[in-house]
Short mmCIF file of C-alpha atoms and ligand atoms in Angstrom, two decimals:
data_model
loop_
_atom_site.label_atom_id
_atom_site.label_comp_id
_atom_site.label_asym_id
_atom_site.label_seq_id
_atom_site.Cartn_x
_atom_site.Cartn_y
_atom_site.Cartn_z
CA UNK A 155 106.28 83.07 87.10
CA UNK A 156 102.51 83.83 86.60
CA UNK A 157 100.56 87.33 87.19
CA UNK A 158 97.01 86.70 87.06
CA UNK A 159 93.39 87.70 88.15
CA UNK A 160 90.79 85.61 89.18
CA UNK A 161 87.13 87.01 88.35
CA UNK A 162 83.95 85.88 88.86
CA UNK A 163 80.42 86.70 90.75
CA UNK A 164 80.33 86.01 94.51
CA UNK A 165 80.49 82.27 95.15
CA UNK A 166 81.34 81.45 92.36
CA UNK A 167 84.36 79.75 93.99
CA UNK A 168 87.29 82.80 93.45
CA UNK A 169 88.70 82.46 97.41
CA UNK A 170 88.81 78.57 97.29
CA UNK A 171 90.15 78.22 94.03
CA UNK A 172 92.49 80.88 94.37
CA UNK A 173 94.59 79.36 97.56
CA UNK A 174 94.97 76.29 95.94
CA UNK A 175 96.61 77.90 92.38
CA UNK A 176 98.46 79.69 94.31
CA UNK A 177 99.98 76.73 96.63
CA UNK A 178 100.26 74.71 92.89
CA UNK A 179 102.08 77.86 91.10
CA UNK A 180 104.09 79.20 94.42
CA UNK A 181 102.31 82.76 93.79
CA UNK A 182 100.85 85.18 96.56
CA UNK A 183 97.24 85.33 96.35
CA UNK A 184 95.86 88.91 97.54
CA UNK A 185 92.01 89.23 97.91
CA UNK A 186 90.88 92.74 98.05
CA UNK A 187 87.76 91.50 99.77
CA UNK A 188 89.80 89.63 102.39
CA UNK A 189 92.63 92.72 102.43
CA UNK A 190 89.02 94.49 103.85
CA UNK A 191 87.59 91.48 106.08
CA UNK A 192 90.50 91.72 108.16
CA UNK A 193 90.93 95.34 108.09
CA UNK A 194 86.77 96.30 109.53
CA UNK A 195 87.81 93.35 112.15
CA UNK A 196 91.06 95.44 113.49
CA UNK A 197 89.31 98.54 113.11
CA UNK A 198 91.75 100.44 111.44
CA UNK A 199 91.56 103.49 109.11
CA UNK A 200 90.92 101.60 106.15
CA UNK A 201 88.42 99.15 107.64
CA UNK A 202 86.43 102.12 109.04
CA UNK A 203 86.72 103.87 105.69
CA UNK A 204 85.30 100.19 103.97
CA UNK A 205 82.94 98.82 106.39
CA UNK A 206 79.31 100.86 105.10
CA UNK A 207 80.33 99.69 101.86
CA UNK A 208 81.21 96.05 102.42
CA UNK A 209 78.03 95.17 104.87
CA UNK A 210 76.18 96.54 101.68
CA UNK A 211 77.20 94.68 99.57
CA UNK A 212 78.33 98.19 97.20
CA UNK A 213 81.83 98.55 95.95
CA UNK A 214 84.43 100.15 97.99
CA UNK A 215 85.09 103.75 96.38
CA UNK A 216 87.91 103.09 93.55
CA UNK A 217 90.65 105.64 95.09
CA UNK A 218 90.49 104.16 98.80
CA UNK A 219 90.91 100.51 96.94
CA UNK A 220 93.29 101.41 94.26
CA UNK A 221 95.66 102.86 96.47
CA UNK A 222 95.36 100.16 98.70
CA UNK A 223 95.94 97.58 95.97
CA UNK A 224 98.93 99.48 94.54
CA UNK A 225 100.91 99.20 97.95
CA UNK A 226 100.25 95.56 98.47
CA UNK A 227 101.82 94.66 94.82
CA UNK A 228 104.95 96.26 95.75
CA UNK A 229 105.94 93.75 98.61
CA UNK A 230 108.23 91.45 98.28
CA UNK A 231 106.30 88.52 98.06
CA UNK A 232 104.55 89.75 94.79
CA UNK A 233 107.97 90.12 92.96
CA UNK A 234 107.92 86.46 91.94
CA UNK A 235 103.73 86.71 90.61
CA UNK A 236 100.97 87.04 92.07
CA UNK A 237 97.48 86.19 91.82
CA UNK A 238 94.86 88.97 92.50
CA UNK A 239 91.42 88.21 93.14
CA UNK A 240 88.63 90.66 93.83
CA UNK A 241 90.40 92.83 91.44
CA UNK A 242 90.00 94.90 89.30
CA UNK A 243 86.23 94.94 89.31
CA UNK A 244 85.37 97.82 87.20
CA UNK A 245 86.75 99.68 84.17
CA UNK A 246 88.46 102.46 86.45
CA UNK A 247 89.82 100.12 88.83
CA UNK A 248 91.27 98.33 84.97
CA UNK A 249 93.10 101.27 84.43
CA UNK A 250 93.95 102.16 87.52
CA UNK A 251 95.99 98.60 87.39
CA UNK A 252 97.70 98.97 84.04
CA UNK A 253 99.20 101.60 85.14
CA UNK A 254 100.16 100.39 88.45
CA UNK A 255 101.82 97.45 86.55
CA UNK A 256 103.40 99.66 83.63
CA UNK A 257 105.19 101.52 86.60
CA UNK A 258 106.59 98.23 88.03
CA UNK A 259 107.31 97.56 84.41
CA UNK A 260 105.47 93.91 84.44
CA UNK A 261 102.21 92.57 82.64
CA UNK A 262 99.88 89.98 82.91
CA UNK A 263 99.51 86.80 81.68
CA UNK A 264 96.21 85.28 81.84
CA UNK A 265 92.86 86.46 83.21
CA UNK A 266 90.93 83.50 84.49
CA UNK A 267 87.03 83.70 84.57
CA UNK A 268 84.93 81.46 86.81
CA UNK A 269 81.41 80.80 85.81
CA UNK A 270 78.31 79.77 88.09
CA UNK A 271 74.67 80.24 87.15
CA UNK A 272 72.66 82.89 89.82
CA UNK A 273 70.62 79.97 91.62
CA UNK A 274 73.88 77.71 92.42
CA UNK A 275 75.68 80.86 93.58
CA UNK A 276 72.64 82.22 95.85
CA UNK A 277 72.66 78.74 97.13
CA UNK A 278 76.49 78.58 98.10
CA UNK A 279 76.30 82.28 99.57
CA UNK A 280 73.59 80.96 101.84
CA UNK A 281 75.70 77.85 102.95
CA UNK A 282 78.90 80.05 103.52
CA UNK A 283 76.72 82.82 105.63
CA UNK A 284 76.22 79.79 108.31
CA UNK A 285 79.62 78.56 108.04
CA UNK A 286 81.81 81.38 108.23
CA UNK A 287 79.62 84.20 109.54
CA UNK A 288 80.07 86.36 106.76
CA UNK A 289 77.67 89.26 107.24
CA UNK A 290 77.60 90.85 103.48
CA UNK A 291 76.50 86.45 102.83
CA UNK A 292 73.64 86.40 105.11
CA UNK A 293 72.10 89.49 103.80
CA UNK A 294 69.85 88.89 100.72
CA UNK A 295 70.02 92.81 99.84
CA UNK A 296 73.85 92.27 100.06
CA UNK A 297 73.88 89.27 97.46
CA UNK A 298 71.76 90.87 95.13
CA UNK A 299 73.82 93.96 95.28
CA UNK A 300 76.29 91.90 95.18
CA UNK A 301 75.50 89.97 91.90
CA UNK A 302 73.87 93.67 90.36
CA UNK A 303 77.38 94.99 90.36
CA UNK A 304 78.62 91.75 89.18
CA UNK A 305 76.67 92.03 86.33
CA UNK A 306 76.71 95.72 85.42
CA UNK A 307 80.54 96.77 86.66
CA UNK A 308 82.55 93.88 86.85
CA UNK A 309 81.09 91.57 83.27
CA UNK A 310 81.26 94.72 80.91
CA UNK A 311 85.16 94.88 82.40
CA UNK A 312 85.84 91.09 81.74
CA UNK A 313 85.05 91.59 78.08
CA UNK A 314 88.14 94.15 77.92
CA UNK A 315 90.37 91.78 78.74
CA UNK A 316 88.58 89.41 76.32
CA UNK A 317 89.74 91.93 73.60
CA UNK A 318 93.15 91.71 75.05
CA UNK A 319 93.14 87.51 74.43
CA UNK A 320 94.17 87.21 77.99
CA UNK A 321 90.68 85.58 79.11
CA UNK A 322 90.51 81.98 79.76
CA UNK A 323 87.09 80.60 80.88
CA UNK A 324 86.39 77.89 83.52
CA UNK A 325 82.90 76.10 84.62
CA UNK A 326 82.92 76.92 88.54
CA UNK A 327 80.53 74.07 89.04
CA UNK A 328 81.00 71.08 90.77
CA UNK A 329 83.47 69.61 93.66
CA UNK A 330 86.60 72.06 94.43
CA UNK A 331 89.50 69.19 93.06
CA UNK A 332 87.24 69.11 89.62
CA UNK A 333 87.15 72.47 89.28
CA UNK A 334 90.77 72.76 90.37
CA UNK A 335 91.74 70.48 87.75
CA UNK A 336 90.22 72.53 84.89
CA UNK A 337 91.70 75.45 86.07
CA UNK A 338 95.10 73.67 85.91
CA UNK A 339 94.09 72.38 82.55
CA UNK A 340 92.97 76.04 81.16
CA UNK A 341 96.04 77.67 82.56
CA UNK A 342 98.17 75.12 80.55
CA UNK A 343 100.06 77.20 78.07
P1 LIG B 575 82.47 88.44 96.78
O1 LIG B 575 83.32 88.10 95.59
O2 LIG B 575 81.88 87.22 97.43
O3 LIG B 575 81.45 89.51 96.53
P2 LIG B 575 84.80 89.62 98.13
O4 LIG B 575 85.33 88.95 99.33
O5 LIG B 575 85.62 89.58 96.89
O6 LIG B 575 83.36 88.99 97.93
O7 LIG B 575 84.46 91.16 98.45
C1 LIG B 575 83.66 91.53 99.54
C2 LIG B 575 83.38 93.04 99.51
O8 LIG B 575 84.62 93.77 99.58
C3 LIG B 575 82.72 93.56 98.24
O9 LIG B 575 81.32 93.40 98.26
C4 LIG B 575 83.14 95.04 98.27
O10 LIG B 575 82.40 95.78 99.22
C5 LIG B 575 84.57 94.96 98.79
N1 LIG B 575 85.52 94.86 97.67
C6 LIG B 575 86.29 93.77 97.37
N2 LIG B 575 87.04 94.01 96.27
C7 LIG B 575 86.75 95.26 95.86
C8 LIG B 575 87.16 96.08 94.78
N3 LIG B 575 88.05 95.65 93.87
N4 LIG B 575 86.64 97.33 94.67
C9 LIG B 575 85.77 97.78 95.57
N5 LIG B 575 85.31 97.06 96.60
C10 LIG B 575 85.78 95.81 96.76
#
């Protein structure tokens, strides 16, 4: 059993990569940024509450995401792992998730980083904005935004896990079965 993030800027691979560990290690992936695409299409509560936010590109305020983050790791399919990706993103959302994981008395393992240089992941926003409609891909204010936050929220959190040894680091670049297999490779124990 393996409870894991996957971080890394936008494009940099996270959704792809993610459905394929978790068909290889029979864990429940749970984007938070999906968790919200499918939410602002149903037009509930929570995808009204999200939707400013998401088109620009800014986070989602902590408490409306932690909470919602919280309930979804108590199903049943996350008792056997799980792999969470779009989360945490910043140092409140960090704690925010030790604690949710102290009171379900489990920890994580591993904290897997995917790496992508600005240019290639600019580029592969741009492609997925005409293939899957993404509004937050096909706005250039949205990607920088974006890749600001990535940079000044979500890096400086990375490094805290770094101090905890549970960071393993993985080139994002290339075809999806290369970079699958040094995923597989990094997660090794
Ligand atoms: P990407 O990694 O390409 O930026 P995601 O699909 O992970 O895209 O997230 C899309 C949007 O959903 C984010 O820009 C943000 O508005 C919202 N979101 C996702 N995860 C979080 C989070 N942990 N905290 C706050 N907002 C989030």
């Amino acid at each position: 059993m393996t409870r894991m993030l996957i971080v890394g800027p936008a494009g940099s691979g996270k959704g792809t990569q993610s459905k394929r560990i978790s068909e290889d290690l029979g864990i429940v992936a749970i984007s938070t940024g999906d968790i919200f695409r499918v939410n602002i299409k149903e037009a509930t509560e929570l995808g009204r509450e999200a939707q400013g936010y998401v088109d620009a590109g800014d986070l989602v305020p902590d408490s409306v995401t932690n909470r919602m983050v919280e309930d979804r790791l108590t199903w049943e399919d996350a008792k056997n792992g799980f792999l969470l990706d779009g989360y945490p993103r910043n140092r409140t959302q960090v704690s925010a998730l030790d604690e949710m994981l102290s009171r379900l008395d489990v920890s994580l393992d591993v904290v897997l980083e995917l790496t992508a240089d600005r240019e290639e992941l600019i580029q592969r926003l741009k492609k997925r904005a005409e293939i899957e409609g993404r509004e937050d891909d096909a706005d250039e204010d949205a990607i920088r935004r974006r890749l600001e936050i990535f940079a000044s929220e979500t890096a400086p959190m990375i490094a805290e896990y770094d101090a905890r040894g549970l960071v393993r680091r993985v080139d994002g670049l290339g075809a999806v079965d290369e970079v699958n297999a040094r995923i597989m490779e990094a997660l090794k124990p």
